[in-house]
Coordinates of C-alpha atoms in Angstrom, one line a residue:
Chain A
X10 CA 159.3 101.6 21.7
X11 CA 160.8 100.1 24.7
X12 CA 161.8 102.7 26.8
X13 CA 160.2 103.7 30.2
X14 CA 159.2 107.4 30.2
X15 CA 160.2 109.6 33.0
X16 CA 157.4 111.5 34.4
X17 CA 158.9 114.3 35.5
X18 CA 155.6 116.2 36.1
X19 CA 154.8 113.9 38.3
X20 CA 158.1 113.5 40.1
X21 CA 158.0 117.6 40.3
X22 CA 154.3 117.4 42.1
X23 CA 155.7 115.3 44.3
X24 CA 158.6 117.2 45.2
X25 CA 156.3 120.4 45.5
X26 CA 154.4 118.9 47.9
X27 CA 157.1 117.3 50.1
X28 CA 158.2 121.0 50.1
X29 CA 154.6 122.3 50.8
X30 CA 155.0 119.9 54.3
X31 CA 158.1 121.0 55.1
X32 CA 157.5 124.5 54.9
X33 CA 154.4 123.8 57.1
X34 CA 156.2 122.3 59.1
X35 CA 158.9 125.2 59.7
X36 CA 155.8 127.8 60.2
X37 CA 154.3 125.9 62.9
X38 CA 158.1 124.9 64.7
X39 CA 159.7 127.7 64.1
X40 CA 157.3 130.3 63.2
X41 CA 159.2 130.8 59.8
X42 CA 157.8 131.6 56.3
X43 CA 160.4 131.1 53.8
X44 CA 160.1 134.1 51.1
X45 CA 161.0 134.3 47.5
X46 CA 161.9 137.3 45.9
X47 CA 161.6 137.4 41.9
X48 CA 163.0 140.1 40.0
X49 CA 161.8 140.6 36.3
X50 CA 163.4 143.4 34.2
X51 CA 161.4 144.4 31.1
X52 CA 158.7 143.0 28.6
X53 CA 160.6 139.3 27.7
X54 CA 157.0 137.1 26.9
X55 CA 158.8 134.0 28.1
X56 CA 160.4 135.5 31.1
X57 CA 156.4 136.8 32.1
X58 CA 155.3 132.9 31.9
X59 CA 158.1 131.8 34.1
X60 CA 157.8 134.4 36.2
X61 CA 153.7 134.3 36.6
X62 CA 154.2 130.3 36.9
X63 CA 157.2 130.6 40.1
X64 CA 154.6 132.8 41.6
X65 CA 151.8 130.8 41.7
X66 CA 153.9 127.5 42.6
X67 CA 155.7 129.5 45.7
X68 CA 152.5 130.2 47.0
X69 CA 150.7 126.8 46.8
X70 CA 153.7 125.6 48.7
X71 CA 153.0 127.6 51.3
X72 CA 156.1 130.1 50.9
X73 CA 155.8 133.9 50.4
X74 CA 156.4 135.5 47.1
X75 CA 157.7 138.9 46.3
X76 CA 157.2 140.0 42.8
X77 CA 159.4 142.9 41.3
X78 CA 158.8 144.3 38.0
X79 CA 160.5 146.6 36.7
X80 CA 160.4 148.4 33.4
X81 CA 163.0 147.9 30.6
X82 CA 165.4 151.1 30.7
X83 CA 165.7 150.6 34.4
X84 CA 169.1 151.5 35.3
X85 CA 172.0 148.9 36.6
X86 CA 172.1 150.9 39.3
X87 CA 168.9 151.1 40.4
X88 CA 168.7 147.6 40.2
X89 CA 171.7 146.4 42.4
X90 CA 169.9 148.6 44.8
X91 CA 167.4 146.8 45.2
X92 CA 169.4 143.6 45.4
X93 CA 171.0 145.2 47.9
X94 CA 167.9 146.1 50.0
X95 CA 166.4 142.6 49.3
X96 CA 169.7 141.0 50.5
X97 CA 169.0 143.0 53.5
X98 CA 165.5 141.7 54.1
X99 CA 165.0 139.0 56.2
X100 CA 161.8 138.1 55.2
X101 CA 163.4 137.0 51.6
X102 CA 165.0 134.0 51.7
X103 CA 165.7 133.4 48.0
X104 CA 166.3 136.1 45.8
X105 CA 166.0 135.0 41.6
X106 CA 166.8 137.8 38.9
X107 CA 165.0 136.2 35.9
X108 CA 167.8 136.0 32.9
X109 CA 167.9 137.5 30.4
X110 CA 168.7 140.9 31.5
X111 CA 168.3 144.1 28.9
X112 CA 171.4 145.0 27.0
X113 CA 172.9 147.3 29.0
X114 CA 173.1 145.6 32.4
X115 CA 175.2 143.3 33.2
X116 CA 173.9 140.1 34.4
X117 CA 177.7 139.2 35.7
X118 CA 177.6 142.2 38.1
X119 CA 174.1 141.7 38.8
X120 CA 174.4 137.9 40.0
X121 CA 177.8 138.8 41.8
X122 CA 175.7 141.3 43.8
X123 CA 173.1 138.2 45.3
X124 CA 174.2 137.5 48.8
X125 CA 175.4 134.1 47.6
X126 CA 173.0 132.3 50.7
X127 CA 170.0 133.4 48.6
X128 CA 171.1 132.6 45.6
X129 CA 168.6 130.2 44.6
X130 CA 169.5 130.2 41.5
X131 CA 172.8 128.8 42.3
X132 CA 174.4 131.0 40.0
X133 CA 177.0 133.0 42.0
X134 CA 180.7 132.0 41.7
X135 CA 180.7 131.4 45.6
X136 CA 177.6 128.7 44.6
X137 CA 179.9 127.2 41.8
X138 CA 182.9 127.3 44.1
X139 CA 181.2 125.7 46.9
X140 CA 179.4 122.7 44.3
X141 CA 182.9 121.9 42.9
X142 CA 185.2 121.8 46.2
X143 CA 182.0 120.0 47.8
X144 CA 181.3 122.5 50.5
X145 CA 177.2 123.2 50.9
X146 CA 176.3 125.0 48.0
X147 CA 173.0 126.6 46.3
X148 CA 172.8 124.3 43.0
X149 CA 171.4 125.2 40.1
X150 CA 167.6 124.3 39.9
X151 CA 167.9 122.5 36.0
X152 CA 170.4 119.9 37.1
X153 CA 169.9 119.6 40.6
X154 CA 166.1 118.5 39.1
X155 CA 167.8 116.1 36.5
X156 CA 170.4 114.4 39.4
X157 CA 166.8 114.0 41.6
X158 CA 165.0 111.7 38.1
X159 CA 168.5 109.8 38.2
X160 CA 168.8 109.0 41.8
X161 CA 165.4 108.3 41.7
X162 CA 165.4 105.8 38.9
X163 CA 168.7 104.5 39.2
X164 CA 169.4 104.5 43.0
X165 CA 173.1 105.1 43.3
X166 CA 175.3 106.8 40.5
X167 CA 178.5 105.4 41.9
X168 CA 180.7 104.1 39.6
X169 CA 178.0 104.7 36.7
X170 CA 179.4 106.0 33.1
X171 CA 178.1 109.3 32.6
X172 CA 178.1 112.1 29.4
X173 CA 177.0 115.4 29.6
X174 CA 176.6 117.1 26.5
X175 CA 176.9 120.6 26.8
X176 CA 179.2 122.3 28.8
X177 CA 176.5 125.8 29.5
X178 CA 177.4 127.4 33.1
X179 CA 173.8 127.0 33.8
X180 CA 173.1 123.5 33.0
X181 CA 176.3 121.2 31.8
X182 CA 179.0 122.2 34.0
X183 CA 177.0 121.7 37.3
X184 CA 175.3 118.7 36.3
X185 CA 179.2 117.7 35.7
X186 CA 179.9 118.2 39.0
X187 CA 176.4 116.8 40.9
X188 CA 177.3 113.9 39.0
X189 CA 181.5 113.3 40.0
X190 CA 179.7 114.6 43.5
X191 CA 176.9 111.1 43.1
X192 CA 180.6 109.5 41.6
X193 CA 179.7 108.8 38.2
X194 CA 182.6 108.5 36.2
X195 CA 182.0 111.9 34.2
X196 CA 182.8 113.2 30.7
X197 CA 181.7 116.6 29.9
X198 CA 181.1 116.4 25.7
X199 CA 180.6 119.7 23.2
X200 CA 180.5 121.1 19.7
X201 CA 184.2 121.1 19.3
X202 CA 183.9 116.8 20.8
X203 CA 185.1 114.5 17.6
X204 CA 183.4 111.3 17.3
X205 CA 180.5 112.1 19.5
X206 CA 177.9 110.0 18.8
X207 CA 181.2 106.9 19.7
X208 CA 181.3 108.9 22.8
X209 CA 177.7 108.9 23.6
X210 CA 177.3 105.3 22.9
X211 CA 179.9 104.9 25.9
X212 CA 177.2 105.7 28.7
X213 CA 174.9 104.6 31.1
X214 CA 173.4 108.0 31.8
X215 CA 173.1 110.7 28.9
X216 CA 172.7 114.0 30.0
X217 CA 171.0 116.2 26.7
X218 CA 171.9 119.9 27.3
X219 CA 173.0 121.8 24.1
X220 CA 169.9 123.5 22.9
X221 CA 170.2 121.8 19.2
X222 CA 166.3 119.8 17.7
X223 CA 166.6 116.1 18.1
X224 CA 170.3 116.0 17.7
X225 CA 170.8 112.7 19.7
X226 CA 169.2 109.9 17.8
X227 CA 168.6 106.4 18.7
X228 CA 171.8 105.1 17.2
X229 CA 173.6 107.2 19.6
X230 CA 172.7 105.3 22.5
X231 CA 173.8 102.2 24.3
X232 CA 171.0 100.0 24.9
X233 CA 169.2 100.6 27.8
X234 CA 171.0 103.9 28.7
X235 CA 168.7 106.3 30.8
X236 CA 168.4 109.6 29.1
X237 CA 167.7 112.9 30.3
X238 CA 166.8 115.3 27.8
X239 CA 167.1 118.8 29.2
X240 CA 167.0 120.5 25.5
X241 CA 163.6 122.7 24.6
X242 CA 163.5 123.8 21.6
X243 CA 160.5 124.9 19.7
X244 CA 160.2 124.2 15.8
X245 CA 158.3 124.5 13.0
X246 CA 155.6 121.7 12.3
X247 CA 154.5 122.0 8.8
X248 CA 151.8 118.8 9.6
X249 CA 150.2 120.6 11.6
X250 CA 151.0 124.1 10.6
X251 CA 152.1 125.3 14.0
X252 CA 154.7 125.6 16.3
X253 CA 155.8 122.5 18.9
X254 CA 158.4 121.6 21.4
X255 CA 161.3 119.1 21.2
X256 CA 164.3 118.0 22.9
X257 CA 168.0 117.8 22.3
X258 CA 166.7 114.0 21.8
X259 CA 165.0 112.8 19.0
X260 CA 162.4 111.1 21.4
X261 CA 161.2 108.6 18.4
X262 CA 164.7 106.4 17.5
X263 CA 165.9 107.6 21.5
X264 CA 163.1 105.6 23.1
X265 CA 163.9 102.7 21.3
X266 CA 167.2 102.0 22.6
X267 CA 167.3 103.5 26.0
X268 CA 166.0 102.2 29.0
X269 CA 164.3 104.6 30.0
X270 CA 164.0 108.6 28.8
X271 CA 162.4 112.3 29.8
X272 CA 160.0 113.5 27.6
X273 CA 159.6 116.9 26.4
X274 CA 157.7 118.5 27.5
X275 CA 156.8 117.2 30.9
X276 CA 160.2 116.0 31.6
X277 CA 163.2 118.0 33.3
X278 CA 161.0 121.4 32.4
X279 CA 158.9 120.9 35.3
X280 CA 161.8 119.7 37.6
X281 CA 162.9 123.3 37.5
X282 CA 160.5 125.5 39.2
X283 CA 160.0 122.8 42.0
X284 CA 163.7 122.8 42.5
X285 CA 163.5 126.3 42.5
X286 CA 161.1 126.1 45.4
X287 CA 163.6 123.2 47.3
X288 CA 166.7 125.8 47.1
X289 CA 164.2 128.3 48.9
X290 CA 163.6 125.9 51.4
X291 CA 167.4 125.2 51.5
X292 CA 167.8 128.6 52.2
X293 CA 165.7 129.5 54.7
X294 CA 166.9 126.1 56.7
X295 CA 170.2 127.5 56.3
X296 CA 169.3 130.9 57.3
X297 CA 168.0 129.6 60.8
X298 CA 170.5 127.4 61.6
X299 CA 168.7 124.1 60.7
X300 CA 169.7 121.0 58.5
X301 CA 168.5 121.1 55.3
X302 CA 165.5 118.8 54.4
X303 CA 166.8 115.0 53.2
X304 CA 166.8 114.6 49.8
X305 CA 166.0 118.2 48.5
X306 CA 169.5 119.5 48.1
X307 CA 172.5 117.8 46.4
Chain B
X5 CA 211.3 103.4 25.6
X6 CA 209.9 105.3 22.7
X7 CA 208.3 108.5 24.4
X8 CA 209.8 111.9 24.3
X9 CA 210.4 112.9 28.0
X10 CA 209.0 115.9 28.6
X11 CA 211.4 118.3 30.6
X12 CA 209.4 120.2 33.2
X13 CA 212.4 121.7 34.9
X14 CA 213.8 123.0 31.4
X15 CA 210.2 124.3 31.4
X16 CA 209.7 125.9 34.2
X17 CA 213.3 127.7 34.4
X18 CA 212.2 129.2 31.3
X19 CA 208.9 130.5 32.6
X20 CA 210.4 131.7 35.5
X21 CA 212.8 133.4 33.2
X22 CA 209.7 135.2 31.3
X23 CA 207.9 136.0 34.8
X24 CA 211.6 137.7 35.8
X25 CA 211.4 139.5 32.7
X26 CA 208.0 140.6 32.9
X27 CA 208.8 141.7 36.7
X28 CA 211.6 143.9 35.6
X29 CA 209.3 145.5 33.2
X30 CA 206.9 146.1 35.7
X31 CA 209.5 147.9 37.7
X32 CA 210.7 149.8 35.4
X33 CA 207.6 151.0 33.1
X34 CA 205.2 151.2 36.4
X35 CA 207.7 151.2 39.6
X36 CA 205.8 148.2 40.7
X37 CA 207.3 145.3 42.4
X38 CA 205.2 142.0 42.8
X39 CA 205.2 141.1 46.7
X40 CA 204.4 137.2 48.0
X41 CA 203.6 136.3 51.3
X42 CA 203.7 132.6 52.4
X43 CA 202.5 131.8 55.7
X44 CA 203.9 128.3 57.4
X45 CA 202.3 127.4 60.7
X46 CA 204.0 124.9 62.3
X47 CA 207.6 122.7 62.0
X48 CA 206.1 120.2 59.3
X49 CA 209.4 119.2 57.5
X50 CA 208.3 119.2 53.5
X51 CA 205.7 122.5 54.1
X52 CA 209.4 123.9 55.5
X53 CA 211.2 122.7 52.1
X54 CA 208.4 124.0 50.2
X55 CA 208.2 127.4 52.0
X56 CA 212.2 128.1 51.6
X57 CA 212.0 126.6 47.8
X58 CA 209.0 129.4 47.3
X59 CA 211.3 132.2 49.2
X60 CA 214.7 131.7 46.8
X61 CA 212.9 131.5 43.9
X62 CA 210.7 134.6 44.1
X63 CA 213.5 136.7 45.1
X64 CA 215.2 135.3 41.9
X65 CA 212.6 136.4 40.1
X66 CA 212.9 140.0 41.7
X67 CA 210.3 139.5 43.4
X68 CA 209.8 140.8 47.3
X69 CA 209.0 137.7 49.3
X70 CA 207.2 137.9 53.2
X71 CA 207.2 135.0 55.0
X72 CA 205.8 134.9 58.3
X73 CA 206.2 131.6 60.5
X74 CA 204.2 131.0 63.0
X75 CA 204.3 128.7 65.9
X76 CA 202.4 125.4 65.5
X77 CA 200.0 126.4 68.4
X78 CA 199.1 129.3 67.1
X79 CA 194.7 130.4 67.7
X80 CA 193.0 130.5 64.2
X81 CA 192.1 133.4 65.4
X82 CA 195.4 134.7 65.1
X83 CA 196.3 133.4 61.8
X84 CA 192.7 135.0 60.4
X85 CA 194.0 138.3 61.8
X86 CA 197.4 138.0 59.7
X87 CA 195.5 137.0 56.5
X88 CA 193.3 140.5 56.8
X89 CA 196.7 142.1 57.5
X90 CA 198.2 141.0 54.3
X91 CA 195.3 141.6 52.8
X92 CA 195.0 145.0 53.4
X93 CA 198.8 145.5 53.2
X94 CA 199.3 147.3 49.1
X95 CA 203.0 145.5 48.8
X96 CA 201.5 141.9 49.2
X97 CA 199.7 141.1 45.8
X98 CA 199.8 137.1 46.2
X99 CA 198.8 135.8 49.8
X100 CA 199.5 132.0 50.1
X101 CA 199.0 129.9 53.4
X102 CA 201.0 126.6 53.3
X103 CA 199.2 123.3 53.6
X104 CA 198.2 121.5 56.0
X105 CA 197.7 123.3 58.7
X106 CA 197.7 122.2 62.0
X107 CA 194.5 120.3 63.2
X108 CA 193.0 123.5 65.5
X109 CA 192.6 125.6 63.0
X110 CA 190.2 125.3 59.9
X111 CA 191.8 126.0 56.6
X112 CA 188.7 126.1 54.8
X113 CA 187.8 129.6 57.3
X114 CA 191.4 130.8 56.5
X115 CA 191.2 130.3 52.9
X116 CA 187.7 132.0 52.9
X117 CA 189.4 134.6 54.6
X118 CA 192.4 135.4 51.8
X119 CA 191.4 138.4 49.0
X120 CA 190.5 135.9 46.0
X121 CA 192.2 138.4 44.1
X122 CA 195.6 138.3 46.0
X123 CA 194.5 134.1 46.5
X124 CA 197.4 132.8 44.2
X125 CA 196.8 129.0 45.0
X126 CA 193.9 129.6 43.4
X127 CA 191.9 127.7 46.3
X128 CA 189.3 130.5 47.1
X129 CA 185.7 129.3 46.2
X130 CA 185.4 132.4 44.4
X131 CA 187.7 131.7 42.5
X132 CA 187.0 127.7 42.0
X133 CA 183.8 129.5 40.8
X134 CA 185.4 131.8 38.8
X135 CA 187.6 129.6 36.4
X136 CA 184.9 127.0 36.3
X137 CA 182.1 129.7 34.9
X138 CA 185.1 131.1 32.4
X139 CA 185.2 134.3 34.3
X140 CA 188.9 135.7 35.1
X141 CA 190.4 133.9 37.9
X142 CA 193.3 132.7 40.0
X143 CA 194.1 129.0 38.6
X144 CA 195.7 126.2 41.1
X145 CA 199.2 126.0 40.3
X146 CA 199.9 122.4 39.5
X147 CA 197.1 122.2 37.2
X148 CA 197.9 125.4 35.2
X149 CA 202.0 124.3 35.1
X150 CA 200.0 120.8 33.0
X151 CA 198.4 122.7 30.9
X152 CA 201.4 124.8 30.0
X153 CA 203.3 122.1 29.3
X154 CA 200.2 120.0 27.9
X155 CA 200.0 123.4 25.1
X156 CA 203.6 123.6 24.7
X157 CA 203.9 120.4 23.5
X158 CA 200.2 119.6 21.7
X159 CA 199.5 123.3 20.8
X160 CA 195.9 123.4 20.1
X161 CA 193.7 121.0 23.0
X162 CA 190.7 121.5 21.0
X163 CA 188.5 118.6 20.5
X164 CA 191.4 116.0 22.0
X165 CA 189.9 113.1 24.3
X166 CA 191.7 113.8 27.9
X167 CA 191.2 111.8 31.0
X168 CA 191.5 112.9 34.2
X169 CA 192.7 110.2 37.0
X170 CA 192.0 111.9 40.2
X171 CA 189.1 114.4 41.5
X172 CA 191.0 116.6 44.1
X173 CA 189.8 120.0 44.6
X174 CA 193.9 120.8 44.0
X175 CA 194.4 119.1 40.9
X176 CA 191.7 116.8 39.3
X177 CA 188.9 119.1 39.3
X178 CA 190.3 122.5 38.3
X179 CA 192.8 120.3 35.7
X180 CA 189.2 119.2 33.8
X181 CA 188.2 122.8 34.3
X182 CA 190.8 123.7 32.2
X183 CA 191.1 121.2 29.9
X184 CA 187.3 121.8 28.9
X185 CA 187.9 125.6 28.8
X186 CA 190.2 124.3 26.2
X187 CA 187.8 122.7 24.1
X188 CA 189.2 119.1 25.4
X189 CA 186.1 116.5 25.7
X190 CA 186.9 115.6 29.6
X191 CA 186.8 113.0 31.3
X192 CA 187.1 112.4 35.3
X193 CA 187.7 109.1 36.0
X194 CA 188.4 108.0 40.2
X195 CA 188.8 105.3 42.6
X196 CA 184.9 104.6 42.0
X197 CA 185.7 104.3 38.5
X198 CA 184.8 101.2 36.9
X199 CA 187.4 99.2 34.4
X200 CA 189.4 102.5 34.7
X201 CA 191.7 100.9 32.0
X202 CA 189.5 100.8 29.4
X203 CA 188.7 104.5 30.3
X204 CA 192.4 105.7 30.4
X205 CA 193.5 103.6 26.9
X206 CA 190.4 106.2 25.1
X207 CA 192.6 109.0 26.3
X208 CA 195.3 110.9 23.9
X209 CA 195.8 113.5 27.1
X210 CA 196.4 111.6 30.3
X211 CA 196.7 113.2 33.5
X212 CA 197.5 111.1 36.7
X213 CA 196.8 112.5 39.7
X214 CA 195.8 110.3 42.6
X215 CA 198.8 109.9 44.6
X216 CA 199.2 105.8 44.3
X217 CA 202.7 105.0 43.6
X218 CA 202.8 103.9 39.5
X219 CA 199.0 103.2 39.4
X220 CA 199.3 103.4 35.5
X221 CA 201.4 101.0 33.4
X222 CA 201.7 101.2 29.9
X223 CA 198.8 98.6 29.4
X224 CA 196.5 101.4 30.5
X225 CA 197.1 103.9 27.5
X226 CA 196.4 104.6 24.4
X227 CA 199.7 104.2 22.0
X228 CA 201.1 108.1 21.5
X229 CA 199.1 109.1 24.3
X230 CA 200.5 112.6 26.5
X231 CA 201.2 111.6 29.8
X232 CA 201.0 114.1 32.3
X233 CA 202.7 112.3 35.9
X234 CA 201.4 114.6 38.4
X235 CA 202.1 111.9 41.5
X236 CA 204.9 112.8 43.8
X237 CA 205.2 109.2 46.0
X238 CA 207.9 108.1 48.3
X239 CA 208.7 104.9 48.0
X240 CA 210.9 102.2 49.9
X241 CA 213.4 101.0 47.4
X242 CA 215.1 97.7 48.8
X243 CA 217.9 97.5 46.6
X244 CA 218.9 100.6 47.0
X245 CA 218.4 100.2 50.8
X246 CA 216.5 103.9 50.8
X247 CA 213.6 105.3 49.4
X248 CA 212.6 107.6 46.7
X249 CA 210.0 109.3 44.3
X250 CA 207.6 107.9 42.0
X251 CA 204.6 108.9 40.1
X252 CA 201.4 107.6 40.0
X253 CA 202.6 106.1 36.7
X254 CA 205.0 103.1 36.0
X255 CA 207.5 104.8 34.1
X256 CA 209.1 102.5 32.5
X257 CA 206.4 100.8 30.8
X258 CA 204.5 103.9 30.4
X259 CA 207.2 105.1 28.3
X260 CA 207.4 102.0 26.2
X261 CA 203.4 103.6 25.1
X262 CA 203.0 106.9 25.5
X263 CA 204.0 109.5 22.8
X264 CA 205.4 111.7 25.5
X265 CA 205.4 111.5 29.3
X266 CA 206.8 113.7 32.3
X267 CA 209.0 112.0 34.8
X268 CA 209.0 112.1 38.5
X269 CA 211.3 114.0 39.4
X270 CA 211.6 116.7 37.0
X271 CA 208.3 117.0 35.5
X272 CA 205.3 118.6 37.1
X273 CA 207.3 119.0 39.9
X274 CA 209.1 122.3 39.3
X275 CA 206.1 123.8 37.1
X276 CA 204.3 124.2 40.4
X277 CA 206.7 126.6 41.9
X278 CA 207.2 128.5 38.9
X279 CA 203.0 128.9 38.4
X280 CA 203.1 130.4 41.9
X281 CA 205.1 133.2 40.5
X282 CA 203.3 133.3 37.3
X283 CA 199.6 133.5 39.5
X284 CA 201.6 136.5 41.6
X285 CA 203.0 138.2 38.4
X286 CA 199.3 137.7 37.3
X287 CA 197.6 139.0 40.8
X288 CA 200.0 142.3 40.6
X289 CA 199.3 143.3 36.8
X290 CA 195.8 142.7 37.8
X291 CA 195.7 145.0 40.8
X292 CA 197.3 148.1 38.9
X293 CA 194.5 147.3 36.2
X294 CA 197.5 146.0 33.7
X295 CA 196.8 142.9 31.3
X296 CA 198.0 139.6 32.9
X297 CA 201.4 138.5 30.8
X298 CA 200.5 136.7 27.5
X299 CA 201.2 132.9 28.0
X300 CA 201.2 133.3 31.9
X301 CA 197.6 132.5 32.8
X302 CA 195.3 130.1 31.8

């Protein structure tokens, strides 16, 4: 194994805590508390975990968290309403409406109803507008927290060949963008993508984001290429007679040819949640009329 | 030369043939006719060419065309306040705003300012947000007249390599939007681009479109490759004692390669025009809650 593993855990505790100072910072400046609002719609177990985990992490950085749950059969109605009245708040800064939604809302309508400058989710089409015509933008936490590892291992992206595969709303398409933003010379590959693994082998910077177990291998890769695996997927172990989590990356024959590589977990996961809490910040900045802290946003 | 020229003005007479068509059925079956208002501030010479270009041909397509022509000096202000007048006006379904304007005034605020669903340049951010999370939207005009002719003469794009040359929010970026929408694996190669050569010659789709006078010669591409000239440069031509246009490809020896390639004039040229009154036809059926015209949108 030659590859050097990216610690993203670490990275993210260090990113929580340079957003712990700066909210500090804007209470005792500017008298401000930037405020989260969560919104959680039914039972989901996996939603509850996030959900009880961006709680906690908003508070230890210092921020104030609003927790809204609401039962399953809640109406749409009912809950653009309170969208509505949280948009309306100026104690809420961010406002997140934890995906999925129940069958018979629609998340579309739902996200569309976000005043798009607490949108930290980065989500709303004005966020996606503003991240591809390069105006200042909300980004999405997942590769917002990938580009961060990157710059931070690689210094500059510019003229760096880079694949994204995957081409999710959520995930590929704006780490696309951040990428051709950091310009990296960018090619977005997918399911229908012939000769991919030829096409992988091409880059510098491989960007995992399909949701498939271990489907890059090692002979994928171009030597020393610096992988970011943003797949979790959780599969059967019949060793050990449980449950486990893996990449899109087949960590093994992966960390044997690239330079250096995310595991999972404690990779790009925990990137998330402290980006989460930097597009809060971001907001709130914005909100007062202050620049955004350095190196927080895209 | 060995490439099949493809014929954008054939092209786009016939699609503003079908757009006619589909007007006069509008009319008649709905007593709906599609309105476009341009607005030219200032005396800049091409934008003037453009606007009058714009007026003929959407009166040939029975269309009712507004223009409103403003003096040079006239307050953003004042402008903003025409753009919420056509916006509120029920005869103007399509609302464009001719480029550049003058140096006062901030065409990012005016374009903010145009309904995204009257926005037929398709330069809103809602709707940049829109076509890049595959939602219904208003597509740039240029970019949608390549893919027209990109299907018309490939059929399906699914799974072809394309390259983009150029990351403009008015071509480059929405043209991979679309080319990825179209199952294409995209790539987005630009002036940071390194041994851009190598990148073009993977390509079977090539799309040129950053404005250097025959950037690409026929050692760039792949042999059979689509080209896709989207460059409109004026050039000095000292034998001929004037100047005139060229692409950003080298025709000549791009032709002597490619498996097809649009010239300049006469290819990409004209489709943009004729897209303008496709993305109006499109903005009308869409306000009287009609399906957009089959083979008119992206």
């Amino acid at each position: 194994m030659t590859a050097e593993i990216i610690d993203g855990k670490a990275f993210a505790a260090r990113l929580r805590g340079e957003v712990a100072e700066q909210v500090a910072v804007l209470k005792r400046d500017h008298g401000i508390t930037p405020g989260l609002a969560v919104v959680l719609v039914g039972e989901d177990p996996a939603s509850q975990v996030y959900v009880r985990n961006k709680h906690k992490q908003t508070l230890e950085a210092g921020m104030e968290s609003f927790e809204h749950r609401l039962p399953a059969e809640t109406p749409e109605a009912e809950l653009l309403d309170l969208v509505g009245r949280l948009n309306a708040d100026p104690a809420v800064h961010g406002i997140l409406v934890q995906l999925p939604l129940p069958d018979h809302i629609d998340a579309e309508k739902v996200i569309a109803a976000i005043d798009p400058d607490k949108d930290v989710d980065g989500f709303h089409v004005s966020n996606v507008g503003r991240l591809a015509t390069g105006q200042a933008a909300l980004v999405p936490c997942t590769p917002l927290g990938c580009l961060m590892l990157l710059r931070d291992r690689l210094g500059s992206l510019s003229g760096r060949e880079a694949v994204v595969i995957g081409r999710s709303n959520i995930v590929g398409k704006p780490m696309a963008q951040l990428l051709l933003r950091d310009s990296a010379t960018v090619t977005i590959a997918h399911s229908r993508t012939r000769d991919i693994e030829a096409v992988v082998r091409r880059a510098e910077i491989v960007i995992a984001a399909v949701g498939r177990p271990r489907m890059v291998t090692g002979d994928w890769l171009r030597p020393g290429a610096t992988v970011i695996d943003v797949g979790i997927n959780r599969i059967e172990d019949p060793e050990a007679g449980k449950t486990r989590l893996v990449g899109d990356c087949d960590f093994e024959s992966c960390a044997a040819v690239a330079g250096a590589i995310t595991p999972v977990p404690g990779g790009v996961g925990p990137m998330t949640i402290a980006c989460l809490l930097a597009n809060t910040l971001t907001a709130t900045c914005r909100a007062a009329g202050l620049p955004a802290a350095e190196g927080l946003t895209a």
